[in-house]
Amino acid sequence: MYRRIIGIAVLLSCILIFSLPIMAVGAIVVDGNFNDWVGQPSLADPVDGGFIAIDDITRFGWATNPNEERLYFMIERKTYLLHKLWPAHFILYIDGNDNGNYGDKHDYYIDIEYKPLLGSVDVDVYDRKGKPVASYIQNGGQIAGVDKVEFSVPMTDLGIIPPSQTIRMYVVGVESHDRVPNGGDIQWSPIPIMPSWLLATIFVAGLIGAVIILKKRRVVC
Ligand SMILES: [Ca+2]
Ligand SMILES: [Ca+2]
Ligand SMILES: [Ca+2]
């Protein structure tokens, strides 16, 4: 029996080890610090526009936090001369029912404007007809080094019910018309990542369950 228990413990340990990269990624905080985006999914995009294309996107990232029904996003733009004077303005289109159509009742768009001189990010959610749904002002911009902006939106404001709902999305720079991805869209099932304490609980519960089952089998034999 002990060999079987050890075997199950090894199996559960392997599952835990494979989960470590996920666990190692910390929670996203909308604070203008971008270290929290290391290891999160993102899509790089080349510099496409000229000097006046002030919202040429170079990277787009997306994430969720454990036990939080919010979507987190990060947009990086090309850094320009005197960039503090230039607001970064983007539109993020959400296909809420994953049907490739962005114009039905499940679909939304998010207007994001980072104002470097004020240090604030205006985030406005609209339905597909342009009717305002929600509006927030967040502090998620960075103008030192590479220009980036981070922001979050409650899933409820986008009609998203986790964990089974898959969405599609793409983001556009308003002035440059730079689109990421260049063609098609990003498909995403925004499931809040399982926290480390829950994984550890599952590991212990699995081990106890295995011991109980094996002991019962031994009694029957
Ligand atoms: Ca942050
Ligand atoms: Ca680009
Ligand atoms: Ca749709």
PDB file of C-alpha atoms and ligand atoms in Angstrom:
ATOM      1  CA  MET A   1       0.000   0.000   0.000  1.00  0.00           C
ATOM      2  CA  TYR A   2       2.847   2.380   0.894  1.00  0.00           C
ATOM      3  CA  ARG A   3       4.268   2.058  -2.623  1.00  0.00           C
ATOM      4  CA  ARG A   4       0.921   3.145  -4.041  1.00  0.00           C
ATOM      5  CA  ILE A   5       0.716   6.092  -1.625  1.00  0.00           C
ATOM      6  CA  ILE A   6       4.245   7.147  -2.591  1.00  0.00           C
ATOM      7  CA  GLY A   7       3.284   6.803  -6.275  1.00  0.00           C
ATOM      8  CA  ILE A   8       0.223   9.006  -5.797  1.00  0.00           C
ATOM      9  CA  ALA A   9       2.287  11.548  -3.827  1.00  0.00           C
ATOM     10  CA  VAL A  10       4.818  11.676  -6.691  1.00  0.00           C
ATOM     11  CA  LEU A  11       1.982  12.151  -9.208  1.00  0.00           C
ATOM     12  CA  LEU A  12       0.423  14.973  -7.168  1.00  0.00           C
ATOM     13  CA  SER A  13       3.875  16.563  -6.754  1.00  0.00           C
ATOM     14  CA  CYS A  14       4.367  16.489 -10.529  1.00  0.00           C
ATOM     15  CA  ILE A  15       1.009  18.232 -11.010  1.00  0.00           C
ATOM     16  CA  LEU A  16       2.052  20.843  -8.437  1.00  0.00           C
ATOM     17  CA  ILE A  17       5.458  21.360 -10.102  1.00  0.00           C
ATOM     18  CA  PHE A  18       3.776  21.938 -13.464  1.00  0.00           C
ATOM     19  CA  SER A  19       1.560  24.514 -11.737  1.00  0.00           C
ATOM     20  CA  LEU A  20       4.529  26.393 -10.233  1.00  0.00           C
ATOM     21  CA  PRO A  21       5.060  28.755 -13.198  1.00  0.00           C
ATOM     22  CA  ILE A  22       1.433  29.849 -12.816  1.00  0.00           C
ATOM     23  CA  MET A  23       1.798  30.213  -9.049  1.00  0.00           C
ATOM     24  CA  ALA A  24       5.032  32.183  -9.439  1.00  0.00           C
ATOM     25  CA  VAL A  25       3.255  34.885 -11.408  1.00  0.00           C
ATOM     26  CA  GLY A  26       2.063  37.434  -8.882  1.00  0.00           C
ATOM     27  CA  ALA A  27      -1.149  39.395  -8.852  1.00  0.00           C
ATOM     28  CA  ILE A  28      -1.523  42.380 -11.153  1.00  0.00           C
ATOM     29  CA  VAL A  29      -1.893  45.733  -9.414  1.00  0.00           C
ATOM     30  CA  VAL A  30      -2.939  48.811 -11.377  1.00  0.00           C
ATOM     31  CA  ASP A  31      -0.281  51.132 -10.017  1.00  0.00           C
ATOM     32  CA  GLY A  32       1.928  52.220 -12.911  1.00  0.00           C
ATOM     33  CA  ASN A  33       4.580  49.635 -11.981  1.00  0.00           C
ATOM     34  CA  PHE A  34       4.932  46.955 -14.663  1.00  0.00           C
ATOM     35  CA  ASN A  35       7.072  44.295 -13.007  1.00  0.00           C
ATOM     36  CA  ASP A  36       3.851  42.409 -12.252  1.00  0.00           C
ATOM     37  CA  TRP A  37       3.376  41.762 -15.981  1.00  0.00           C
ATOM     38  CA  VAL A  38       6.484  39.573 -16.249  1.00  0.00           C
ATOM     39  CA  GLY A  39       5.335  36.062 -17.183  1.00  0.00           C
ATOM     40  CA  GLN A  40       1.810  37.102 -18.155  1.00  0.00           C
ATOM     41  CA  PRO A  41       0.490  36.371 -21.659  1.00  0.00           C
ATOM     42  CA  SER A  42       1.169  39.109 -24.190  1.00  0.00           C
ATOM     43  CA  LEU A  43       1.534  39.735 -27.883  1.00  0.00           C
ATOM     44  CA  ALA A  44       4.394  41.808 -29.313  1.00  0.00           C
ATOM     45  CA  ASP A  45       3.817  44.067 -32.312  1.00  0.00           C
ATOM     46  CA  PRO A  46       6.399  45.840 -34.465  1.00  0.00           C
ATOM     47  CA  VAL A  47       6.760  49.604 -34.732  1.00  0.00           C
ATOM     48  CA  ASP A  48       4.514  50.341 -37.699  1.00  0.00           C
ATOM     49  CA  GLY A  49       3.865  54.060 -37.902  1.00  0.00           C
ATOM     50  CA  GLY A  50       5.801  57.240 -38.480  1.00  0.00           C
ATOM     51  CA  PHE A  51       6.714  60.068 -36.131  1.00  0.00           C
ATOM     52  CA  ILE A  52       3.162  61.369 -35.649  1.00  0.00           C
ATOM     53  CA  ALA A  53       1.656  57.937 -35.016  1.00  0.00           C
ATOM     54  CA  ILE A  54       1.594  58.574 -31.270  1.00  0.00           C
ATOM     55  CA  ASP A  55      -0.155  55.352 -30.256  1.00  0.00           C
ATOM     56  CA  ASP A  56       1.789  52.800 -32.255  1.00  0.00           C
ATOM     57  CA  ILE A  57       1.352  49.653 -30.148  1.00  0.00           C
ATOM     58  CA  THR A  58       4.421  47.499 -29.450  1.00  0.00           C
ATOM     59  CA  ARG A  59       2.931  45.030 -26.938  1.00  0.00           C
ATOM     60  CA  PHE A  60      -0.500  44.048 -25.616  1.00  0.00           C
ATOM     61  CA  GLY A  61      -0.927  41.946 -22.462  1.00  0.00           C
ATOM     62  CA  TRP A  62      -3.899  40.405 -20.654  1.00  0.00           C
ATOM     63  CA  ALA A  63      -4.347  38.669 -17.294  1.00  0.00           C
ATOM     64  CA  THR A  64      -6.590  37.776 -14.382  1.00  0.00           C
ATOM     65  CA  ASN A  65      -5.891  37.684 -10.645  1.00  0.00           C
ATOM     66  CA  PRO A  66      -6.768  34.818  -8.261  1.00  0.00           C
ATOM     67  CA  ASN A  67     -10.321  35.003  -6.958  1.00  0.00           C
ATOM     68  CA  GLU A  68     -11.015  38.281  -8.710  1.00  0.00           C
ATOM     69  CA  GLU A  69     -13.596  38.702 -11.434  1.00  0.00           C
ATOM     70  CA  ARG A  70     -11.720  41.446 -13.233  1.00  0.00           C
ATOM     71  CA  LEU A  71      -9.822  41.582 -16.503  1.00  0.00           C
ATOM     72  CA  TYR A  72      -6.387  43.215 -16.509  1.00  0.00           C
ATOM     73  CA  PHE A  73      -4.729  44.654 -19.583  1.00  0.00           C
ATOM     74  CA  MET A  74      -1.404  46.230 -20.475  1.00  0.00           C
ATOM     75  CA  ILE A  75      -0.624  48.243 -23.608  1.00  0.00           C
ATOM     76  CA  GLU A  76       2.849  49.426 -24.528  1.00  0.00           C
ATOM     77  CA  ARG A  77       3.412  52.024 -27.201  1.00  0.00           C
ATOM     78  CA  LYS A  78       6.424  53.253 -29.087  1.00  0.00           C
ATOM     79  CA  THR A  79       8.243  55.921 -27.087  1.00  0.00           C
ATOM     80  CA  TYR A  80       8.259  59.303 -28.821  1.00  0.00           C
ATOM     81  CA  LEU A  81      10.174  62.528 -28.497  1.00  0.00           C
ATOM     82  CA  LEU A  82       8.338  64.755 -25.975  1.00  0.00           C
ATOM     83  CA  HIS A  83       6.015  61.835 -25.307  1.00  0.00           C
ATOM     84  CA  LYS A  84       4.797  63.356 -22.032  1.00  0.00           C
ATOM     85  CA  LEU A  85       2.820  65.816 -24.154  1.00  0.00           C
ATOM     86  CA  TRP A  86       1.053  63.082 -26.097  1.00  0.00           C
ATOM     87  CA  PRO A  87      -1.869  61.178 -24.604  1.00  0.00           C
ATOM     88  CA  ALA A  88      -1.974  57.502 -25.509  1.00  0.00           C
ATOM     89  CA  HIS A  89      -5.423  56.640 -26.833  1.00  0.00           C
ATOM     90  CA  PHE A  90      -6.560  53.090 -27.558  1.00  0.00           C
ATOM     91  CA  ILE A  91      -9.782  51.170 -28.179  1.00  0.00           C
ATOM     92  CA  LEU A  92     -10.035  47.562 -27.022  1.00  0.00           C
ATOM     93  CA  TYR A  93     -12.812  45.643 -28.780  1.00  0.00           C
ATOM     94  CA  ILE A  94     -14.430  42.733 -26.920  1.00  0.00           C
ATOM     95  CA  ASP A  95     -16.395  39.990 -28.665  1.00  0.00           C
ATOM     96  CA  GLY A  96     -18.206  38.760 -25.568  1.00  0.00           C
ATOM     97  CA  ASN A  97     -19.818  35.678 -27.102  1.00  0.00           C
ATOM     98  CA  ASP A  98     -16.799  34.526 -29.135  1.00  0.00           C
ATOM     99  CA  ASN A  99     -18.596  34.429 -32.478  1.00  0.00           C
ATOM    100  CA  GLY A 100     -16.203  36.613 -34.487  1.00  0.00           C
ATOM    101  CA  ASN A 101     -18.807  39.386 -34.700  1.00  0.00           C
ATOM    102  CA  TYR A 102     -18.179  42.543 -32.663  1.00  0.00           C
ATOM    103  CA  GLY A 103     -21.578  44.084 -33.318  1.00  0.00           C
ATOM    104  CA  ASP A 104     -24.104  42.021 -31.377  1.00  0.00           C
ATOM    105  CA  LYS A 105     -25.633  42.500 -27.951  1.00  0.00           C
ATOM    106  CA  HIS A 106     -22.868  40.603 -26.123  1.00  0.00           C
ATOM    107  CA  ASP A 107     -20.114  42.838 -27.456  1.00  0.00           C
ATOM    108  CA  TYR A 108     -18.424  45.906 -25.978  1.00  0.00           C
ATOM    109  CA  TYR A 109     -15.565  48.242 -26.544  1.00  0.00           C
ATOM    110  CA  ILE A 110     -13.279  49.896 -24.021  1.00  0.00           C
ATOM    111  CA  ASP A 111     -11.890  53.364 -24.597  1.00  0.00           C
ATOM    112  CA  ILE A 112      -8.524  53.879 -22.860  1.00  0.00           C
ATOM    113  CA  GLU A 113      -6.833  57.248 -22.640  1.00  0.00           C
ATOM    114  CA  TYR A 114      -3.592  57.703 -20.765  1.00  0.00           C
ATOM    115  CA  LYS A 115      -2.804  61.309 -19.920  1.00  0.00           C
ATOM    116  CA  PRO A 116       0.904  61.461 -19.054  1.00  0.00           C
ATOM    117  CA  LEU A 117       0.797  65.037 -17.750  1.00  0.00           C
ATOM    118  CA  LEU A 118      -1.966  64.133 -15.268  1.00  0.00           C
ATOM    119  CA  GLY A 119      -0.655  60.613 -14.612  1.00  0.00           C
ATOM    120  CA  SER A 120      -4.159  59.160 -14.950  1.00  0.00           C
ATOM    121  CA  VAL A 121      -5.822  56.602 -17.180  1.00  0.00           C
ATOM    122  CA  ASP A 122      -9.432  57.166 -18.216  1.00  0.00           C
ATOM    123  CA  VAL A 123     -11.208  53.890 -18.929  1.00  0.00           C
ATOM    124  CA  ASP A 124     -14.703  53.969 -20.423  1.00  0.00           C
ATOM    125  CA  VAL A 125     -16.775  50.910 -21.342  1.00  0.00           C
ATOM    126  CA  TYR A 126     -19.418  51.130 -24.069  1.00  0.00           C
ATOM    127  CA  ASP A 127     -21.828  48.625 -25.521  1.00  0.00           C
ATOM    128  CA  ARG A 128     -21.639  47.852 -29.234  1.00  0.00           C
ATOM    129  CA  LYS A 129     -24.005  50.754 -30.004  1.00  0.00           C
ATOM    130  CA  GLY A 130     -21.816  53.261 -28.178  1.00  0.00           C
ATOM    131  CA  LYS A 131     -24.009  53.515 -25.084  1.00  0.00           C
ATOM    132  CA  PRO A 132     -21.860  54.184 -21.956  1.00  0.00           C
ATOM    133  CA  VAL A 133     -21.761  51.228 -19.555  1.00  0.00           C
ATOM    134  CA  ALA A 134     -19.092  52.181 -17.005  1.00  0.00           C
ATOM    135  CA  SER A 135     -16.338  54.692 -16.486  1.00  0.00           C
ATOM    136  CA  TYR A 136     -13.268  54.603 -14.250  1.00  0.00           C
ATOM    137  CA  ILE A 137     -10.176  56.704 -13.665  1.00  0.00           C
ATOM    138  CA  GLN A 138      -7.141  54.624 -12.728  1.00  0.00           C
ATOM    139  CA  ASN A 139      -3.513  55.298 -11.945  1.00  0.00           C
ATOM    140  CA  GLY A 140      -1.810  52.857 -14.281  1.00  0.00           C
ATOM    141  CA  GLY A 141       0.518  54.719 -16.588  1.00  0.00           C
ATOM    142  CA  GLN A 142       4.263  54.888 -16.930  1.00  0.00           C
ATOM    143  CA  ILE A 143       6.110  57.363 -19.020  1.00  0.00           C
ATOM    144  CA  ALA A 144       9.648  56.681 -17.792  1.00  0.00           C
ATOM    145  CA  GLY A 145      11.547  54.342 -20.092  1.00  0.00           C
ATOM    146  CA  VAL A 146       9.045  52.590 -22.327  1.00  0.00           C
ATOM    147  CA  ASP A 147       5.541  54.079 -22.430  1.00  0.00           C
ATOM    148  CA  LYS A 148       3.023  51.667 -20.957  1.00  0.00           C
ATOM    149  CA  VAL A 149      -0.447  51.717 -19.557  1.00  0.00           C
ATOM    150  CA  GLU A 150      -2.249  49.153 -17.399  1.00  0.00           C
ATOM    151  CA  PHE A 151      -5.897  49.075 -16.425  1.00  0.00           C
ATOM    152  CA  SER A 152      -8.622  46.714 -15.281  1.00  0.00           C
ATOM    153  CA  VAL A 153     -12.316  46.213 -15.969  1.00  0.00           C
ATOM    154  CA  PRO A 154     -14.828  44.219 -13.878  1.00  0.00           C
ATOM    155  CA  MET A 155     -16.080  41.176 -15.815  1.00  0.00           C
ATOM    156  CA  THR A 156     -19.667  42.122 -14.952  1.00  0.00           C
ATOM    157  CA  ASP A 157     -19.333  45.393 -16.905  1.00  0.00           C
ATOM    158  CA  LEU A 158     -18.570  43.280 -19.988  1.00  0.00           C
ATOM    159  CA  GLY A 159     -21.282  40.684 -19.334  1.00  0.00           C
ATOM    160  CA  ILE A 160     -18.641  37.993 -18.768  1.00  0.00           C
ATOM    161  CA  ILE A 161     -19.523  35.040 -16.545  1.00  0.00           C
ATOM    162  CA  PRO A 162     -16.407  33.001 -15.576  1.00  0.00           C
ATOM    163  CA  PRO A 163     -15.115  30.378 -15.888  1.00  0.00           C
ATOM    164  CA  SER A 164     -16.879  29.014 -18.957  1.00  0.00           C
ATOM    165  CA  GLN A 165     -17.086  32.100 -21.160  1.00  0.00           C
ATOM    166  CA  THR A 166     -14.582  32.584 -23.953  1.00  0.00           C
ATOM    167  CA  ILE A 167     -14.103  35.994 -25.540  1.00  0.00           C
ATOM    168  CA  ARG A 168     -12.219  37.441 -28.474  1.00  0.00           C
ATOM    169  CA  MET A 169     -10.485  40.802 -28.549  1.00  0.00           C
ATOM    170  CA  TYR A 170      -8.201  43.131 -30.430  1.00  0.00           C
ATOM    171  CA  VAL A 171      -6.836  46.563 -29.660  1.00  0.00           C
ATOM    172  CA  VAL A 172      -6.379  49.601 -31.901  1.00  0.00           C
ATOM    173  CA  GLY A 173      -4.394  52.833 -31.537  1.00  0.00           C
ATOM    174  CA  VAL A 174      -6.876  55.623 -32.259  1.00  0.00           C
ATOM    175  CA  GLU A 175      -4.462  57.978 -34.047  1.00  0.00           C
ATOM    176  CA  SER A 176      -2.224  55.426 -35.719  1.00  0.00           C
ATOM    177  CA  HIS A 177      -4.955  52.840 -36.516  1.00  0.00           C
ATOM    178  CA  ASP A 178      -2.341  50.301 -35.450  1.00  0.00           C
ATOM    179  CA  ARG A 179      -4.197  47.043 -34.800  1.00  0.00           C
ATOM    180  CA  VAL A 180      -3.012  44.203 -32.549  1.00  0.00           C
ATOM    181  CA  PRO A 181      -3.133  41.534 -33.724  1.00  0.00           C
ATOM    182  CA  ASN A 182      -2.747  42.780 -37.296  1.00  0.00           C
ATOM    183  CA  GLY A 183      -5.368  40.291 -38.478  1.00  0.00           C
ATOM    184  CA  GLY A 184      -7.891  38.146 -36.633  1.00  0.00           C
ATOM    185  CA  ASP A 185      -8.181  38.411 -32.894  1.00  0.00           C
ATOM    186  CA  ILE A 186      -7.038  36.983 -29.558  1.00  0.00           C
ATOM    187  CA  GLN A 187      -9.210  34.256 -28.048  1.00  0.00           C
ATOM    188  CA  TRP A 188      -9.236  34.125 -24.245  1.00  0.00           C
ATOM    189  CA  SER A 189     -11.098  32.242 -21.507  1.00  0.00           C
ATOM    190  CA  PRO A 190     -10.528  34.592 -18.567  1.00  0.00           C
ATOM    191  CA  ILE A 191     -10.445  32.152 -15.658  1.00  0.00           C
ATOM    192  CA  PRO A 192      -9.103  33.567 -12.395  1.00  0.00           C
ATOM    193  CA  ILE A 193      -5.846  31.640 -11.741  1.00  0.00           C
ATOM    194  CA  MET A 194      -6.003  29.095  -8.963  1.00  0.00           C
ATOM    195  CA  PRO A 195      -4.174  30.460  -5.872  1.00  0.00           C
ATOM    196  CA  SER A 196      -1.273  28.503  -4.331  1.00  0.00           C
ATOM    197  CA  TRP A 197      -3.158  27.756  -1.076  1.00  0.00           C
ATOM    198  CA  LEU A 198      -5.943  26.093  -3.088  1.00  0.00           C
ATOM    199  CA  LEU A 199      -3.448  23.967  -5.046  1.00  0.00           C
ATOM    200  CA  ALA A 200      -1.819  22.904  -1.762  1.00  0.00           C
ATOM    201  CA  THR A 201      -5.259  22.039  -0.314  1.00  0.00           C
ATOM    202  CA  ILE A 202      -6.071  19.937  -3.396  1.00  0.00           C
ATOM    203  CA  PHE A 203      -2.702  18.160  -3.023  1.00  0.00           C
ATOM    204  CA  VAL A 204      -3.315  17.282   0.669  1.00  0.00           C
ATOM    205  CA  ALA A 205      -6.968  16.335   0.049  1.00  0.00           C
ATOM    206  CA  GLY A 206      -5.922  14.111  -2.872  1.00  0.00           C
ATOM    207  CA  LEU A 207      -3.310  12.361  -0.743  1.00  0.00           C
ATOM    208  CA  ILE A 208      -5.717  11.784   2.189  1.00  0.00           C
ATOM    209  CA  GLY A 209      -8.378  10.540  -0.238  1.00  0.00           C
ATOM    210  CA  ALA A 210      -5.904   8.088  -1.794  1.00  0.00           C
ATOM    211  CA  VAL A 211      -4.907   6.737   1.634  1.00  0.00           C
ATOM    212  CA  ILE A 212      -8.562   6.234   2.654  1.00  0.00           C
ATOM    213  CA  ILE A 213      -9.418   4.449  -0.614  1.00  0.00           C
ATOM    214  CA  LEU A 214      -6.356   2.181  -0.413  1.00  0.00           C
ATOM    215  CA  LYS A 215      -7.066   1.327   3.259  1.00  0.00           C
ATOM    216  CA  LYS A 216     -10.678   0.420   2.425  1.00  0.00           C
ATOM    217  CA  ARG A 217      -9.517  -1.805  -0.446  1.00  0.00           C
ATOM    218  CA  ARG A 218      -7.079  -3.550   1.889  1.00  0.00           C
ATOM    219  CA  VAL A 219      -9.868  -4.207   4.449  1.00  0.00           C
ATOM    220  CA  VAL A 220     -12.119  -5.671   1.721  1.00  0.00           C
ATOM    221  CA  CYS A 221      -9.309  -7.945   0.527  1.00  0.00           C
TER     222      CYS A 221
HETATM  223 CA    CA B   1       1.199  47.042 -12.055  1.00  0.00          CA
HETATM  224 CA    CA B   2       2.697  48.483 -33.856  1.00  0.00          CA
HETATM  225 CA    CA B   3     -20.066  38.870 -30.749  1.00  0.00          CA
END
